[in-house]
Short mmCIF file of C-alpha atoms in Angstrom, two decimals:
data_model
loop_
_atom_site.label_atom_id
_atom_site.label_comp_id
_atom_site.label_asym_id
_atom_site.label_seq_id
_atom_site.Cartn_x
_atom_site.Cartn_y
_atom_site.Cartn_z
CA UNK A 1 12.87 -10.64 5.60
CA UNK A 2 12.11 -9.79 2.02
CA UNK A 3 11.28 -6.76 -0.08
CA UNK A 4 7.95 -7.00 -2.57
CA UNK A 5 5.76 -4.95 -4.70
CA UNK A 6 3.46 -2.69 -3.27
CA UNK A 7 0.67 -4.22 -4.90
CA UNK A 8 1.71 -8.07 -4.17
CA UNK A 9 -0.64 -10.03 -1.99
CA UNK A 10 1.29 -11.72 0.79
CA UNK A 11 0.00 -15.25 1.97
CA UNK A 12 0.68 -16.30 5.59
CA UNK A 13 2.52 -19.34 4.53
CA UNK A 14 4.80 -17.33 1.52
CA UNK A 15 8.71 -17.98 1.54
CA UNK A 16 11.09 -15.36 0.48
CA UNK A 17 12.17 -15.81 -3.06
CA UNK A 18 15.37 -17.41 -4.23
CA UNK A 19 16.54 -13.58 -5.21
CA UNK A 20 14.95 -10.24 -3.82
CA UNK A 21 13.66 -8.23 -6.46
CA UNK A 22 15.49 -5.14 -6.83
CA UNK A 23 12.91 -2.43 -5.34
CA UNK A 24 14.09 0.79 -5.64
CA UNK A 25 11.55 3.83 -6.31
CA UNK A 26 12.09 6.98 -8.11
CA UNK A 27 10.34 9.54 -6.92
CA UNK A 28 9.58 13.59 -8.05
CA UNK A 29 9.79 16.17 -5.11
CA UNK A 30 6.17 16.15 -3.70
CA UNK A 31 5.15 12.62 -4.23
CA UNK A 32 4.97 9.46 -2.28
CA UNK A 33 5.43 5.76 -3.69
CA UNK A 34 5.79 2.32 -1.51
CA UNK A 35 7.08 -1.08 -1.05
CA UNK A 36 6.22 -3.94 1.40
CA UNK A 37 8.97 -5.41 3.37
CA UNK A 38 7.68 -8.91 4.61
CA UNK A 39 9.02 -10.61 7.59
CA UNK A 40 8.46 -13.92 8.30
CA UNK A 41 10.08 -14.95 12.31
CA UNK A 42 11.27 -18.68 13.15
CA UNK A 43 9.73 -17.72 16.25
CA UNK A 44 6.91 -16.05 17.76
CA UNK A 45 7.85 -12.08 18.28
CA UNK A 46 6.84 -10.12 20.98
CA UNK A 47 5.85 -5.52 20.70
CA UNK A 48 7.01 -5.58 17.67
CA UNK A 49 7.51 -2.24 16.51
CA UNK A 50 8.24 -0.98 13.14
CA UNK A 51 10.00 2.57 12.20
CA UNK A 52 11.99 3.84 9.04
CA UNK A 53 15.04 5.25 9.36
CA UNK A 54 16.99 7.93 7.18
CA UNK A 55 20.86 7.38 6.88
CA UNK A 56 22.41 9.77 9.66
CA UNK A 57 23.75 12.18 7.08
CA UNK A 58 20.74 13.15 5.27
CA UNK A 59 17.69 14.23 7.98
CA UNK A 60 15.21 15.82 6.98
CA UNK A 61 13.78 16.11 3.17
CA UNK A 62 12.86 12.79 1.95
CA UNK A 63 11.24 10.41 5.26
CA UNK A 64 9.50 7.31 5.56
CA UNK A 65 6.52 5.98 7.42
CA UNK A 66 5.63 2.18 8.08
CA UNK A 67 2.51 0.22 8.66
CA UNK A 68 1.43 -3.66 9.22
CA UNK A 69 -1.00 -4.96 6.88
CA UNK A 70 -3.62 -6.48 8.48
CA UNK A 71 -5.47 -9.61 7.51
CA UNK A 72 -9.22 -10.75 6.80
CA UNK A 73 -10.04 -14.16 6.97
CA UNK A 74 -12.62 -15.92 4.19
CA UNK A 75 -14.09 -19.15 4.48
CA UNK A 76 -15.40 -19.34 1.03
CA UNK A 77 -14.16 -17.27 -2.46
CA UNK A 78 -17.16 -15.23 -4.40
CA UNK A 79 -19.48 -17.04 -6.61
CA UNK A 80 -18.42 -14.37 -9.24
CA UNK A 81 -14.91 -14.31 -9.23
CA UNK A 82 -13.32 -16.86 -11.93
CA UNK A 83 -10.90 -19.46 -10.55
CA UNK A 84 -8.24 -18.39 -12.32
CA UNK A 85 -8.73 -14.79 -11.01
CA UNK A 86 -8.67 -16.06 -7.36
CA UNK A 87 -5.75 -15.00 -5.64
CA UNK A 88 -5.21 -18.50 -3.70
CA UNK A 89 -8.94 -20.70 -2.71
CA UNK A 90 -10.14 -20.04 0.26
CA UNK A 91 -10.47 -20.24 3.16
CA UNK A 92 -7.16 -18.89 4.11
CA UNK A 93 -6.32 -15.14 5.60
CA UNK A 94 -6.11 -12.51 2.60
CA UNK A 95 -4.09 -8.93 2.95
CA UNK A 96 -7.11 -6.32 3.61
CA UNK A 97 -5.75 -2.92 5.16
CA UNK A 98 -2.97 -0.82 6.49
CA UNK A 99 -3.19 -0.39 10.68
CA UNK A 100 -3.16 1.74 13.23
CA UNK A 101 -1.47 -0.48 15.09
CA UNK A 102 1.90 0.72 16.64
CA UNK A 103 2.48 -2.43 18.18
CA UNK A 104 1.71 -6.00 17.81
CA UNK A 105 2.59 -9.64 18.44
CA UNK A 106 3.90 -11.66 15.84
CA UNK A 107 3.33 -15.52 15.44
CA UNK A 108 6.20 -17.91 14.44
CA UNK A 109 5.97 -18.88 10.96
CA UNK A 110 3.88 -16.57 9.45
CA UNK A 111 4.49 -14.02 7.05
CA UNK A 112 3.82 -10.45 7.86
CA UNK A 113 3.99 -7.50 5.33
CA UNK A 114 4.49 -3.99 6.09
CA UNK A 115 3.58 -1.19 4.36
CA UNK A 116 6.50 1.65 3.88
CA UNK A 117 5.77 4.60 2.37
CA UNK A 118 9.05 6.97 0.92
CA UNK A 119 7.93 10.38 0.54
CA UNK A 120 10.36 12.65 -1.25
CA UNK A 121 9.53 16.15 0.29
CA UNK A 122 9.12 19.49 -2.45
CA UNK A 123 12.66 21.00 -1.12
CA UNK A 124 14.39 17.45 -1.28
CA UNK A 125 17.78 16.97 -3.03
CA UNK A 126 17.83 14.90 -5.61
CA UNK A 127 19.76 11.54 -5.77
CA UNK A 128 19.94 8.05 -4.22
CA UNK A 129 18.60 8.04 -0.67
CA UNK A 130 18.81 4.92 2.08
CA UNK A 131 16.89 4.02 4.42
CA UNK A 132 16.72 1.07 7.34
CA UNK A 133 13.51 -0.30 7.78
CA UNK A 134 13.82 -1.53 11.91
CA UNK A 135 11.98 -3.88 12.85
CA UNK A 136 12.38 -3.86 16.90
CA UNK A 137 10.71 -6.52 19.40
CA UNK A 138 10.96 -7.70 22.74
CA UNK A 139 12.88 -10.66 21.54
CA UNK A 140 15.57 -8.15 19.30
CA UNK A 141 16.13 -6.17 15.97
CA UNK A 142 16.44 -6.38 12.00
CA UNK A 143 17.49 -3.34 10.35
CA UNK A 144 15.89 -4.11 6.45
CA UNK A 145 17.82 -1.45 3.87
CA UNK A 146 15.39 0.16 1.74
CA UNK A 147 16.22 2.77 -0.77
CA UNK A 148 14.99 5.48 -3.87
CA UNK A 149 16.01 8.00 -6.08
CA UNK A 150 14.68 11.49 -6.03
CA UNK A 151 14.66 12.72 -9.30
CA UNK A 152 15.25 16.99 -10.38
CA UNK A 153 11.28 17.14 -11.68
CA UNK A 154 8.77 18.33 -8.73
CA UNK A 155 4.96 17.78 -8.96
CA UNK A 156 2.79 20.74 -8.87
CA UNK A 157 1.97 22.44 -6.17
CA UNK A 158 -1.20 21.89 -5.17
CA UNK A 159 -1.48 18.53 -6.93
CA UNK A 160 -4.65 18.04 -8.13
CA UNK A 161 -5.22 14.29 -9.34
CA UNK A 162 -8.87 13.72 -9.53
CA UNK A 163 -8.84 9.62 -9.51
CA UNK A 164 -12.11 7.45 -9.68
CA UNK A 165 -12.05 4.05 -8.51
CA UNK A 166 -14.95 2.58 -9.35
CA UNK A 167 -17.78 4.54 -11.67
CA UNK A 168 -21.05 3.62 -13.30
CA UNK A 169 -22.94 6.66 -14.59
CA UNK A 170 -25.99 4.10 -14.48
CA UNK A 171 -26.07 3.83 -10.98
CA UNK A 172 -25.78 7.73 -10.76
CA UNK A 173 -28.54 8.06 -13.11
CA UNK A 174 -30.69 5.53 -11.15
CA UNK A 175 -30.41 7.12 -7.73
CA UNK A 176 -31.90 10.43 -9.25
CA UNK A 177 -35.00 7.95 -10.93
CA UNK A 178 -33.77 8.95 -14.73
CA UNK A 179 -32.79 7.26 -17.52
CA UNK A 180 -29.28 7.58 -19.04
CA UNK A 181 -30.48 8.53 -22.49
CA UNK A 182 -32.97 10.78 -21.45
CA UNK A 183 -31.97 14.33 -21.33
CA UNK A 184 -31.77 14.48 -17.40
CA UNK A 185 -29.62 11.52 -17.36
CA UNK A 186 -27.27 13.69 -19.63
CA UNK A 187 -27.32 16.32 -17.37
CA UNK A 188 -26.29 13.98 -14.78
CA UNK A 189 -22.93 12.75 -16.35
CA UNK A 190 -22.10 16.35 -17.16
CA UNK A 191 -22.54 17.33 -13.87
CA UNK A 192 -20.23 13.95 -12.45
CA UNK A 193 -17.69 15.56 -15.12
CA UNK A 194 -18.18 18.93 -13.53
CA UNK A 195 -17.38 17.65 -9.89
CA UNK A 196 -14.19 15.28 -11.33
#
């Protein structure tokens, strides 16, 4: 088992790295970061199950939630993508989503991340907080220690962070049949700004 960014794209055949990075999120009261643990059996596992765990002593203010990332496979790359911007050539099986799943079979040999969100709850104490990520199956159990700060600043309450992921006021402008420089077309990016 390893720990890696949340952001880091996990290939089935990865190997844990010669040191674990040192993951440890801060977080205000009211938000939530993540991490990935990855684990990677010698052997194929068997209901695996996956739940975080608070140390005994602290209960009930800062929790954590954990998911498997599930897998798409691609037999070719895009046409458009540079080779340098490839994450590895295909065809191969490339990270996709976070499941539902609750339980699952594992295969020997393969890497599997898992998703673990720490939420630091708007009443939470501030200060280091530890967690065990378990990883249960029909075969045994890994407890993987995860941990974060809570720091004294809270986000507001209700937090309102309008975020856009991907935007083209032309394509806004073209689904109502008017040009962006026209006069309508500047009515339609003030009204995008009006609903962000």
């Amino acid at each position: 088992t390893w720990l890696v960014a949340p952001t880091d794209n996990v290939a089935r055949n990865a190997e844990p790295p010669a040191t674990s990075p040192a993951l440890r999120p801060v977080l205000m009261r009211g938000q939530t970061k993540t991490l990935q643990v990855v684990i990677k059996p010698p052997r194929d596992l068997h209901r695996v199950s996956v739940t975080v765990l608070p140390t005994p002593q602290r209960m009930s203010s800062v929790f954590g939630r954990a998911a498997f990332v599930n897998y798409v496979h691609l037999d070719k790359n895009s046409i458009a993508t540079p080779k340098e911007e490839l994450v590895w050539p295909a065809p191969g099986d490339y990270p996709d989503e976070i499941s539902d799943d609750v339980v699952r079979n594992l295969p020997a040999n393969q890497a599997q991340p898992i998703f673990v969100r720490l939420t630091a709850g708007r009443n939470a104490v501030p200060g280091d907080w530890s967690f065990e990520v378990r990883v249960r199956s029909a075969e045994g159990q890994v407890a993987i220690p995860v941990s974060c700060t809570v720091s004294p600043v809270a986000l507001p309450d209700p937090c309102r962070l309008p975020f856009v992921y991907w935007f083209s006021w032309g394509d806004a402008c073209q689904e109502f049949g008017v040009d962006t420089r026209s006069a309508d077309g500047w009515r339609v990016l003030y009204q995008l700004g009006r609903l962000m």
